[in-house]
Amino acid sequence: MLDIFGSIPTQMGYKSQKLAEQIFRGIILVSAVIGFIYGYVAEQFGWAVYIVMAGFALSCLLTFPPWPMYRRNPLKWLPVQESGTEDKKPAERTEKAYSKLKNMNPHDVTLENFTSLKHLDIQAGNFHKHSLHTKIVVTG
């Protein structure tokens, strides 16, 4: 039964996401203005709320499903690249490079090493506020 849902195309490109967000915001804004004016004229706040809720429901119906108009600009994914370092596990490569960069003199750190260290910190799961890469000061 769940196979039916797997066959539904769900991807949107960035341009389509922007379009969907603009439509969503536009419908909500227009319904809010119409609801406020109608509620003010009729002196019924409830009608204003109902009109805004109807605009929200309409905007959800038009923007949440991946309608064909949102799938005109599909994302172009890069092809899979084969790496030449399949003999080592990714964790071993990360630990070796991390220990090498960690033991460096802070005055010898280049921008390239700094970026590598930050990347390796993220790979290793070190998301600490005061991890090593935030304490490095590069002087010129």
Short mmCIF file of C-alpha atoms in Angstrom, two decimals:
data_model
loop_
_atom_site.label_atom_id
_atom_site.label_comp_id
_atom_site.label_asym_id
_atom_site.label_seq_id
_atom_site.Cartn_x
_atom_site.Cartn_y
_atom_site.Cartn_z
CA MET A 1 0.00 0.00 0.00
CA LEU A 2 2.83 2.42 0.75
CA ASP A 3 4.34 1.76 -2.69
CA ILE A 4 1.68 4.05 -4.14
CA PHE A 5 3.12 6.99 -2.21
CA GLY A 6 6.68 6.16 -3.29
CA SER A 7 5.77 6.61 -6.95
CA ILE A 8 4.58 10.21 -6.48
CA PRO A 9 7.23 12.69 -7.66
CA THR A 10 8.05 15.05 -4.80
CA GLN A 11 11.11 17.04 -5.87
CA MET A 12 11.02 20.75 -6.57
CA GLY A 13 13.81 22.93 -7.84
CA TYR A 14 14.90 26.12 -6.12
CA LYS A 15 12.99 28.33 -8.55
CA SER A 16 9.84 26.31 -7.92
CA GLN A 17 10.26 26.58 -4.16
CA LYS A 18 10.58 30.34 -4.51
CA LEU A 19 7.44 30.45 -6.68
CA ALA A 20 5.49 28.33 -4.18
CA GLU A 21 6.54 30.57 -1.31
CA GLN A 22 5.56 33.72 -3.24
CA ILE A 23 2.15 32.24 -4.05
CA PHE A 24 1.69 31.17 -0.42
CA ARG A 25 2.57 34.61 0.95
CA GLY A 26 0.49 36.42 -1.68
CA ILE A 27 -2.68 34.43 -1.00
CA ILE A 28 -2.33 34.87 2.75
CA LEU A 29 -1.70 38.61 2.39
CA VAL A 30 -4.67 39.12 0.07
CA SER A 31 -6.98 37.05 2.27
CA ALA A 32 -5.84 38.95 5.37
CA VAL A 33 -6.59 42.32 3.74
CA ILE A 34 -9.97 41.14 2.43
CA GLY A 35 -10.81 39.55 5.78
CA PHE A 36 -9.86 42.68 7.71
CA ILE A 37 -11.89 44.95 5.44
CA TYR A 38 -14.95 42.66 5.43
CA GLY A 39 -14.74 42.12 9.18
CA TYR A 40 -14.47 45.88 9.75
CA VAL A 41 -17.43 46.68 7.49
CA ALA A 42 -19.61 43.87 8.90
CA GLU A 43 -18.33 44.57 12.43
CA GLN A 44 -17.71 40.85 12.88
CA PHE A 45 -14.19 39.78 13.83
CA GLY A 46 -15.16 36.15 13.29
CA TRP A 47 -15.65 36.70 9.56
CA ALA A 48 -12.16 38.17 9.31
CA VAL A 49 -10.72 35.05 10.94
CA TYR A 50 -12.77 32.72 8.70
CA ILE A 51 -11.60 34.51 5.55
CA VAL A 52 -7.94 34.36 6.63
CA MET A 53 -8.33 30.64 7.48
CA ALA A 54 -9.92 30.02 4.06
CA GLY A 55 -6.99 31.82 2.41
CA PHE A 56 -4.56 29.71 4.41
CA ALA A 57 -6.34 26.50 3.35
CA LEU A 58 -6.36 27.60 -0.30
CA SER A 59 -2.65 28.52 -0.20
CA CYS A 60 -1.80 25.15 1.38
CA LEU A 61 -3.78 23.35 -1.31
CA LEU A 62 -1.98 25.26 -4.07
CA THR A 63 1.57 25.11 -2.71
CA PHE A 64 2.11 21.99 -0.59
CA PRO A 65 1.55 19.24 -3.20
CA PRO A 66 4.23 19.02 -5.89
CA TRP A 67 2.01 20.12 -8.76
CA PRO A 68 3.48 19.82 -12.29
CA MET A 69 4.00 23.60 -12.46
CA TYR A 70 6.51 23.24 -9.61
CA ARG A 71 8.46 20.46 -11.36
CA ARG A 72 9.44 22.44 -14.46
CA ASN A 73 12.96 23.21 -13.24
CA PRO A 74 14.33 19.95 -11.80
CA LEU A 75 17.61 19.88 -9.93
CA LYS A 76 20.58 18.56 -11.88
CA TRP A 77 22.55 16.28 -9.58
CA LEU A 78 26.26 15.68 -10.04
CA PRO A 79 27.25 12.17 -11.12
CA VAL A 80 28.70 9.82 -8.51
CA GLN A 81 32.49 10.05 -8.40
CA GLU A 82 34.71 7.13 -7.60
CA SER A 83 37.34 7.92 -4.98
CA GLY A 84 40.80 6.39 -5.08
CA THR A 85 41.00 5.78 -1.32
CA GLU A 86 38.64 2.84 -0.92
CA ASP A 87 41.25 0.79 0.96
CA LYS A 88 40.76 2.86 4.14
CA LYS A 89 37.54 3.39 5.99
CA PRO A 90 36.29 7.00 6.15
CA ALA A 91 36.65 7.04 9.95
CA GLU A 92 40.35 6.05 9.70
CA ARG A 93 41.05 8.81 7.17
CA THR A 94 39.26 11.34 9.33
CA GLU A 95 41.09 10.36 12.52
CA LYS A 96 44.51 10.41 10.84
CA ALA A 97 43.99 13.80 9.23
CA TYR A 98 42.39 15.22 12.37
CA SER A 99 45.29 14.17 14.58
CA LYS A 100 47.77 15.64 12.08
CA LEU A 101 45.98 19.00 12.02
CA LYS A 102 45.34 18.99 15.76
CA ASN A 103 49.06 18.68 16.57
CA MET A 104 50.09 21.54 14.28
CA ASN A 105 51.58 24.74 15.60
CA PRO A 106 48.81 27.39 15.54
CA HIS A 107 51.17 29.81 13.78
CA ASP A 108 51.59 27.38 10.86
CA VAL A 109 47.88 27.00 10.17
CA THR A 110 46.90 28.13 6.69
CA LEU A 111 43.42 28.86 5.49
CA GLU A 112 43.37 25.49 3.70
CA ASN A 113 44.30 23.62 6.88
CA PHE A 114 41.78 25.63 8.87
CA THR A 115 38.99 24.69 6.46
CA SER A 116 40.05 21.03 6.55
CA LEU A 117 40.08 21.04 10.33
CA LYS A 118 36.63 22.57 10.48
CA HIS A 119 35.34 19.98 7.99
CA LEU A 120 36.90 17.14 9.96
CA ASP A 121 35.45 18.47 13.20
CA ILE A 122 32.00 18.32 11.66
CA GLN A 123 32.60 14.81 10.26
CA ALA A 124 33.78 13.56 13.63
CA GLY A 125 30.69 14.98 15.31
CA ASN A 126 32.52 17.62 17.33
CA PHE A 127 29.93 20.37 17.36
CA HIS A 128 31.20 21.97 20.57
CA LYS A 129 31.04 25.72 20.85
CA HIS A 130 34.68 25.91 21.92
CA SER A 131 36.23 23.26 19.71
CA LEU A 132 39.72 23.56 18.31
CA HIS A 133 38.82 25.29 15.05
CA THR A 134 37.16 28.22 16.85
CA LYS A 135 40.29 28.96 18.93
CA ILE A 136 42.71 29.26 16.01
CA VAL A 137 43.83 32.82 15.35
CA VAL A 138 45.55 33.47 12.05
CA THR A 139 47.88 36.45 12.24
CA GLY A 140 49.20 38.18 9.18
#
